[in-house]
Amino acid sequence: MNVIGKVTVLPQLPPSIARLSELAYNLYWSWTPHAQALYEELDAPNWERFQHNPVRQLLEVPQARLEQAAADPAYLARYAKVMADFDAYMGKQDTWAAKNAAGMKPVAYFSMEYAFHESLPIYSGGLGVLAGDHCKSASDLGIPFTAVGMLFHQGYFRQLFDKDGWQNEAYDELDLTTLPITPALTEKGEEARVKVRIGERDVHVRIWNLNVGRIKVLLLDTNVPENSEDDRKLTARLYGGNQELRVQQYVLLGVAGIRALRVLNVPGDVYHMNEGHAALLGLERTREYVARGLDFKTALETVASSTLFTTHTPVAAGNDAFAYDLMDRYIGAWPAQLATSRDELYRLAEHEQMWDGHPVPTFSMTVFALNMSRAANGVSELHGEVSRDMWKFLYPGAQTEEVPIGHVTNGAHNLTFTSQAMRDLLGTVLPADWTERLEDEQMWEAVEKLTDQQLQDVQRDMKRDMITFVRGRMREQMLRNGASAADVAATDTLLDENTLTIGFARRFATYKRATLLFRDKARLSRIVNHPERPVQFVFAGKAHPADNPGKSFIQEIYKISQEPEFRGKIVILENYDMHVARHLVQGVDIWLNNPRRPLEASGTSGMKASFNGSPNLSILDGWWREGFDGTNGWPIGEEREYADLNVQDDADAFSMYHTLETDITPRYYGGLSGQPTWASTVRRAIQTVSPRFSMQRQVIDYVQKYYRPIAERGATLASGNSTRAREIAAWKGWVRQQWPYTTLTAQAQLPATARPGQSVPVTAQVNPAGINLDELRVEAVLNRGGHLTHVPLVSRGGGTYSAEIPLKDSGLYSVGVRMLPVIDGLSNDLEAGLIKWA
């Protein structure tokens, strides 16, 4: 037919269940299984068909069925309970923030992707899940928080395996009328629109509002009639297209994102960039201050003082960097708007890289984000260390451990991923308000009260649900690919609930080594087919559409799963998404993770499995390096790096097989004399991982370590028309101008040997080249085994400094003397980026 328009006819909900529509437009339901059940009961097949989307469900349910539900006392009772819980949640006044962070300033959080629920597929993987979970816990904690992202009309791709196991991508156009979003409205009641200049054209952006509990997420959309066909596609796909598209999307997220906040009068005192995709928000914020009369450097100091940058990528190649001529095409007009030069602006993003065998200056989004913020963090302790080493070239003369990049270890939103059955069981031993105290480690000690039988019963039920799900998915896949009737029928007996089941599900980037398990197939066959202690594996995951090596890993696992000795014992599911993830983390007995250390920034899937009592068998990388305590799971390999990758793979595969054979399988199938029981390991996994790696703990860390201090410093620098920012900018300019003319010499009277507790004299002479001596820190730096100790030297007048340096412990010390410029108001001692060693 020739479609001339579309209209959505909203259901006429009976008064007794009328608020189902209100609830459908708040993603509170996405972490509340009892709320989801209200919609599922209306039409279970449609609930599955439409990806568990309550808005679409209400549009499709016949009026007669709605009337029937409204007349069912049992349904009404469940409805009343869910709505009472929802109202209590939304109206709660004594939140964590109210009690622990009263007066906290509002946070604006920017991320390219968000994973809230499978029915809103604007995410690709872990970064999106983390961002979605961050929003949910910000709501739970009552933090003043607004998120900004993009509404991708085709989302990320839907993954389909062909009959040979090769990944194919399908892109489905989202029907916005069936999503839990509404047009964002200005104070005048008009649909909110903003405009951004990209290259030589204006791009119009519509803003959508998404309610996530108590907070709002603003989603940007260029698919509007005012735009050209190409510009309408700027928000078509997440991570699709070439570098030109990515740059334009980054301009949209950063610049249009700030303008969206402004047109809706949404306050923001702290700006949090989740990965470098959001770095260009610094352009618009700086332009705002320049338009108010500030010079570029003062505006830059003001903006950076209230900005936090979180990096997630421990691999240099994973950090976006673009050629200058490409950036010229899309941000070429910005230097003039910022009252600066192209060279000065691009210097803030400069990262020289080897392209085609030649050093080329590139515009690095990560470097720009680091320079446009005054606080930065990695997402695990080890990732913080890796990041400091990666970006230390931005701080010449600094030691790696001094680089001002901290860490907040990632968490996961417990209630999104913990099954209702496990939540009900936990509720029998934890206090009534346990879901509001998820980060309370002492509270979780009550898990010890759960009996072995209670845990076994709940986990068996979750496992059965997962197996049913896996069988259904595999049946659909086989039917689509024209499998034989015998192969289709075999899916009815796929996997065994009495067999130890191990799950592996994540993005199929090659460094995650999805195929490491198959390094010694003969040994794996003996493990899988052991007569008394068999093991089965379930895999899932997507490779980026352009990542053929990742796709090859998927195909390799698929083909191995068809070999006689592994058939029915190894399964790989297609179209990994949040729905698949929940089934797997709730149903497997063990979670497997074997990235190439130290390339896993954090990882969060294993946390979710442990929330449900599934211990981890994982490399000591990312979060597991901090999470493993010897009782709550198992390590793979050693806590070290390797020069030879083949040697590393052999060692890690051997460790994995050995642990499975000698510890895990005997423990699961009956235990070893004198060793912990399976149930005790399950209890320890729940008890230790649930609080320490809850998203509530993560967001509380951000509040305490970053949000509150940044808000305070940002307000100080911005007050009085940025008086302090202007002073700091002028001081930096003066110091950088004079620094080449300063000199530092030093002498240390070091004996060949010394005793612990002995001190040695160190003196230094400084020529400050006009810099105020009070603004120079002169210090001795002691390096003992890689650990640095800083000892200030005391000014004796006339540019002379000295101190007695204590040698507290035995060991080999290296002693150096340096000076660096510091004044009050800097975010850290290295902010000026100047260090001079004697």
PDB file of N, CA and C in Angstrom, residues 383-436:
ATOM      1  N   HIS A 383      43.388  -1.010  35.688  1.00  0.00           N
ATOM      2  CA  HIS A 383      43.192  -0.136  34.529  1.00  0.00           C
ATOM      3  C   HIS A 383      43.678   1.286  34.828  1.00  0.00           C
ATOM      4  N   GLY A 384      43.523   1.731  36.060  1.00  0.00           N
ATOM      5  CA  GLY A 384      44.085   3.024  36.435  1.00  0.00           C
ATOM      6  C   GLY A 384      45.591   3.031  36.240  1.00  0.00           C
ATOM      7  N   GLU A 385      46.264   1.946  36.643  1.00  0.00           N
ATOM      8  CA  GLU A 385      47.710   1.845  36.464  1.00  0.00           C
ATOM      9  C   GLU A 385      48.088   1.846  34.987  1.00  0.00           C
ATOM     10  N   VAL A 386      47.338   1.060  34.197  1.00  0.00           N
ATOM     11  CA  VAL A 386      47.612   0.982  32.765  1.00  0.00           C
ATOM     12  C   VAL A 386      47.399   2.346  32.110  1.00  0.00           C
ATOM     13  N   SER A 387      46.340   3.050  32.496  1.00  0.00           N
ATOM     14  CA  SER A 387      46.036   4.355  31.913  1.00  0.00           C
ATOM     15  C   SER A 387      47.102   5.384  32.255  1.00  0.00           C
ATOM     16  N   ARG A 388      47.575   5.358  33.487  1.00  0.00           N
ATOM     17  CA  ARG A 388      48.637   6.308  33.869  1.00  0.00           C
ATOM     18  C   ARG A 388      49.882   6.084  33.004  1.00  0.00           C
ATOM     19  N   ASP A 389      50.177   4.825  32.713  1.00  0.00           N
ATOM     20  CA  ASP A 389      51.338   4.529  31.880  1.00  0.00           C
ATOM     21  C   ASP A 389      51.093   4.922  30.423  1.00  0.00           C
ATOM     22  N   MET A 390      49.857   4.711  29.920  1.00  0.00           N
ATOM     23  CA  MET A 390      49.526   5.040  28.533  1.00  0.00           C
ATOM     24  C   MET A 390      49.646   6.527  28.252  1.00  0.00           C
ATOM     25  N   TRP A 391      49.209   7.350  29.216  1.00  0.00           N
ATOM     26  CA  TRP A 391      49.083   8.781  28.961  1.00  0.00           C
ATOM     27  C   TRP A 391      50.131   9.616  29.690  1.00  0.00           C
ATOM     28  N   LYS A 392      51.185   8.985  30.189  1.00  0.00           N
ATOM     29  CA  LYS A 392      52.196   9.731  30.940  1.00  0.00           C
ATOM     30  C   LYS A 392      52.958  10.710  30.052  1.00  0.00           C
ATOM     31  N   PHE A 393      52.935  10.490  28.709  1.00  0.00           N
ATOM     32  CA  PHE A 393      53.650  11.421  27.830  1.00  0.00           C
ATOM     33  C   PHE A 393      53.032  12.815  27.865  1.00  0.00           C
ATOM     34  N   LEU A 394      51.806  12.930  28.383  1.00  0.00           N
ATOM     35  CA  LEU A 394      51.183  14.246  28.518  1.00  0.00           C
ATOM     36  C   LEU A 394      51.759  15.019  29.699  1.00  0.00           C
ATOM     37  N   TYR A 395      52.537  14.349  30.534  1.00  0.00           N
ATOM     38  CA  TYR A 395      53.099  14.963  31.741  1.00  0.00           C
ATOM     39  C   TYR A 395      54.608  14.724  31.746  1.00  0.00           C
ATOM     40  N   PRO A 396      55.368  15.412  30.884  1.00  0.00           N
ATOM     41  CA  PRO A 396      56.813  15.172  30.762  1.00  0.00           C
ATOM     42  C   PRO A 396      57.523  15.337  32.099  1.00  0.00           C
ATOM     43  N   GLY A 397      58.353  14.371  32.398  1.00  0.00           N
ATOM     44  CA  GLY A 397      59.124  14.434  33.630  1.00  0.00           C
ATOM     45  C   GLY A 397      58.455  13.785  34.818  1.00  0.00           C
ATOM     46  N   ALA A 398      57.187  13.418  34.688  1.00  0.00           N
ATOM     47  CA  ALA A 398      56.479  12.788  35.803  1.00  0.00           C
ATOM     48  C   ALA A 398      56.719  11.285  35.789  1.00  0.00           C
ATOM     49  N   GLN A 399      56.718  10.703  36.967  1.00  0.00           N
ATOM     50  CA  GLN A 399      56.752   9.250  37.077  1.00  0.00           C
ATOM     51  C   GLN A 399      55.344   8.704  36.842  1.00  0.00           C
ATOM     52  N   THR A 400      55.271   7.478  36.375  1.00  0.00           N
ATOM     53  CA  THR A 400      53.975   6.912  35.978  1.00  0.00           C
ATOM     54  C   THR A 400      52.947   6.994  37.092  1.00  0.00           C
ATOM     55  N   GLU A 401      53.331   6.633  38.302  1.00  0.00           N
ATOM     56  CA  GLU A 401      52.353   6.570  39.389  1.00  0.00           C
ATOM     57  C   GLU A 401      51.815   7.946  39.778  1.00  0.00           C
ATOM     58  N   GLU A 402      52.491   9.018  39.344  1.00  0.00           N
ATOM     59  CA  GLU A 402      52.045  10.365  39.684  1.00  0.00           C
ATOM     60  C   GLU A 402      51.018  10.920  38.704  1.00  0.00           C
ATOM     61  N   VAL A 403      50.909  10.322  37.526  1.00  0.00           N
ATOM     62  CA  VAL A 403      50.003  10.853  36.505  1.00  0.00           C
ATOM     63  C   VAL A 403      48.597  10.934  37.100  1.00  0.00           C
ATOM     64  N   PRO A 404      47.940  12.096  36.966  1.00  0.00           N
ATOM     65  CA  PRO A 404      46.680  12.310  37.678  1.00  0.00           C
ATOM     66  C   PRO A 404      45.468  11.635  37.021  1.00  0.00           C
ATOM     67  N   ILE A 405      45.534  10.307  36.940  1.00  0.00           N
ATOM     68  CA  ILE A 405      44.389   9.497  36.511  1.00  0.00           C
ATOM     69  C   ILE A 405      44.143   8.482  37.622  1.00  0.00           C
ATOM     70  N   GLY A 406      43.014   8.622  38.292  1.00  0.00           N
ATOM     71  CA  GLY A 406      42.704   7.713  39.391  1.00  0.00           C
ATOM     72  C   GLY A 406      41.909   6.511  38.895  1.00  0.00           C
ATOM     73  N   HIS A 407      41.109   5.943  39.766  1.00  0.00           N
ATOM     74  CA  HIS A 407      40.246   4.851  39.324  1.00  0.00           C
ATOM     75  C   HIS A 407      39.016   4.757  40.223  1.00  0.00           C
ATOM     76  N   VAL A 408      37.928   4.341  39.608  1.00  0.00           N
ATOM     77  CA  VAL A 408      36.747   3.874  40.322  1.00  0.00           C
ATOM     78  C   VAL A 408      36.397   2.534  39.693  1.00  0.00           C
ATOM     79  N   THR A 409      36.516   1.480  40.448  1.00  0.00           N
ATOM     80  CA  THR A 409      36.227   0.160  39.884  1.00  0.00           C
ATOM     81  C   THR A 409      34.743   0.040  39.557  1.00  0.00           C
ATOM     82  N   ASN A 410      34.479  -0.469  38.374  1.00  0.00           N
ATOM     83  CA  ASN A 410      33.103  -0.597  37.917  1.00  0.00           C
ATOM     84  C   ASN A 410      32.273  -1.496  38.818  1.00  0.00           C
ATOM     85  N   GLY A 411      30.981  -1.314  38.726  1.00  0.00           N
ATOM     86  CA  GLY A 411      30.027  -2.193  39.380  1.00  0.00           C
ATOM     87  C   GLY A 411      28.917  -2.527  38.413  1.00  0.00           C
ATOM     88  N   ALA A 412      27.915  -3.229  38.897  1.00  0.00           N
ATOM     89  CA  ALA A 412      26.737  -3.558  38.090  1.00  0.00           C
ATOM     90  C   ALA A 412      25.497  -3.338  38.942  1.00  0.00           C
ATOM     91  N   HIS A 413      24.381  -3.068  38.285  1.00  0.00           N
ATOM     92  CA  HIS A 413      23.131  -2.791  38.989  1.00  0.00           C
ATOM     93  C   HIS A 413      22.521  -4.121  39.447  1.00  0.00           C
ATOM     94  N   ASN A 414      22.661  -4.395  40.723  1.00  0.00           N
ATOM     95  CA  ASN A 414      22.266  -5.704  41.259  1.00  0.00           C
ATOM     96  C   ASN A 414      20.865  -6.111  40.850  1.00  0.00           C
ATOM     97  N   LEU A 415      19.908  -5.193  40.997  1.00  0.00           N
ATOM     98  CA  LEU A 415      18.513  -5.583  40.809  1.00  0.00           C
ATOM     99  C   LEU A 415      18.170  -5.838  39.349  1.00  0.00           C
ATOM    100  N   THR A 416      18.919  -5.261  38.414  1.00  0.00           N
ATOM    101  CA  THR A 416      18.675  -5.543  37.005  1.00  0.00           C
ATOM    102  C   THR A 416      19.042  -6.973  36.664  1.00  0.00           C
ATOM    103  N   PHE A 417      20.074  -7.504  37.311  1.00  0.00           N
ATOM    104  CA  PHE A 417      20.614  -8.796  36.885  1.00  0.00           C
ATOM    105  C   PHE A 417      20.381  -9.937  37.879  1.00  0.00           C
ATOM    106  N   THR A 418      19.921  -9.650  39.073  1.00  0.00           N
ATOM    107  CA  THR A 418      19.645 -10.712  40.035  1.00  0.00           C
ATOM    108  C   THR A 418      18.230 -11.229  39.809  1.00  0.00           C
ATOM    109  N   SER A 419      18.081 -12.533  39.692  1.00  0.00           N
ATOM    110  CA  SER A 419      16.768 -13.110  39.402  1.00  0.00           C
ATOM    111  C   SER A 419      15.800 -12.850  40.552  1.00  0.00           C
ATOM    112  N   GLN A 420      14.515 -12.880  40.235  1.00  0.00           N
ATOM    113  CA  GLN A 420      13.517 -12.691  41.290  1.00  0.00           C
ATOM    114  C   GLN A 420      13.596 -13.804  42.316  1.00  0.00           C
ATOM    115  N   ALA A 421      13.869 -15.027  41.857  1.00  0.00           N
ATOM    116  CA  ALA A 421      13.972 -16.150  42.791  1.00  0.00           C
ATOM    117  C   ALA A 421      15.116 -15.935  43.775  1.00  0.00           C
ATOM    118  N   MET A 422      16.262 -15.470  43.280  1.00  0.00           N
ATOM    119  CA  MET A 422      17.389 -15.209  44.182  1.00  0.00           C
ATOM    120  C   MET A 422      17.091 -14.020  45.083  1.00  0.00           C
ATOM    121  N   ARG A 423      16.423 -13.007  44.545  1.00  0.00           N
ATOM    122  CA  ARG A 423      16.055 -11.852  45.375  1.00  0.00           C
ATOM    123  C   ARG A 423      15.126 -12.286  46.505  1.00  0.00           C
ATOM    124  N   ASP A 424      14.170 -13.156  46.184  1.00  0.00           N
ATOM    125  CA  ASP A 424      13.250 -13.652  47.218  1.00  0.00           C
ATOM    126  C   ASP A 424      14.003 -14.427  48.288  1.00  0.00           C
ATOM    127  N   LEU A 425      14.976 -15.249  47.858  1.00  0.00           N
ATOM    128  CA  LEU A 425      15.756 -16.029  48.819  1.00  0.00           C
ATOM    129  C   LEU A 425      16.604 -15.100  49.692  1.00  0.00           C
ATOM    130  N   LEU A 426      17.268 -14.132  49.090  1.00  0.00           N
ATOM    131  CA  LEU A 426      18.084 -13.198  49.863  1.00  0.00           C
ATOM    132  C   LEU A 426      17.234 -12.435  50.872  1.00  0.00           C
ATOM    133  N   GLY A 427      16.002 -12.135  50.479  1.00  0.00           N
ATOM    134  CA  GLY A 427      15.107 -11.406  51.370  1.00  0.00           C
ATOM    135  C   GLY A 427      14.749 -12.154  52.635  1.00  0.00           C
ATOM    136  N   THR A 428      15.005 -13.466  52.662  1.00  0.00           N
ATOM    137  CA  THR A 428      14.697 -14.245  53.873  1.00  0.00           C
ATOM    138  C   THR A 428      15.762 -14.077  54.953  1.00  0.00           C
ATOM    139  N   VAL A 429      16.963 -13.594  54.579  1.00  0.00           N
ATOM    140  CA  VAL A 429      18.034 -13.446  55.577  1.00  0.00           C
ATOM    141  C   VAL A 429      18.558 -12.014  55.682  1.00  0.00           C
ATOM    142  N   LEU A 430      18.337 -11.212  54.653  1.00  0.00           N
ATOM    143  CA  LEU A 430      18.801  -9.827  54.693  1.00  0.00           C
ATOM    144  C   LEU A 430      17.714  -8.924  55.263  1.00  0.00           C
ATOM    145  N   PRO A 431      18.061  -7.746  55.777  1.00  0.00           N
ATOM    146  CA  PRO A 431      17.051  -6.845  56.354  1.00  0.00           C
ATOM    147  C   PRO A 431      16.068  -6.357  55.298  1.00  0.00           C
ATOM    148  N   ALA A 432      14.947  -5.850  55.746  1.00  0.00           N
ATOM    149  CA  ALA A 432      13.856  -5.450  54.847  1.00  0.00           C
ATOM    150  C   ALA A 432      14.302  -4.399  53.835  1.00  0.00           C
ATOM    151  N   ASP A 433      15.241  -3.536  54.224  1.00  0.00           N
ATOM    152  CA  ASP A 433      15.671  -2.463  53.321  1.00  0.00           C
ATOM    153  C   ASP A 433      16.958  -2.812  52.581  1.00  0.00           C
ATOM    154  N   TRP A 434      17.201  -4.100  52.371  1.00  0.00           N
ATOM    155  CA  TRP A 434      18.494  -4.515  51.820  1.00  0.00           C
ATOM    156  C   TRP A 434      18.756  -3.956  50.423  1.00  0.00           C
ATOM    157  N   THR A 435      17.713  -3.747  49.645  1.00  0.00           N
ATOM    158  CA  THR A 435      17.938  -3.239  48.285  1.00  0.00           C
ATOM    159  C   THR A 435      18.402  -1.781  48.279  1.00  0.00           C
ATOM    160  N   GLU A 436      18.273  -1.099  49.403  1.00  0.00           N
ATOM    161  CA  GLU A 436      18.758   0.279  49.507  1.00  0.00           C
ATOM    162  C   GLU A 436      20.136   0.348  50.153  1.00  0.00           C
TER     163      GLU A 436
END
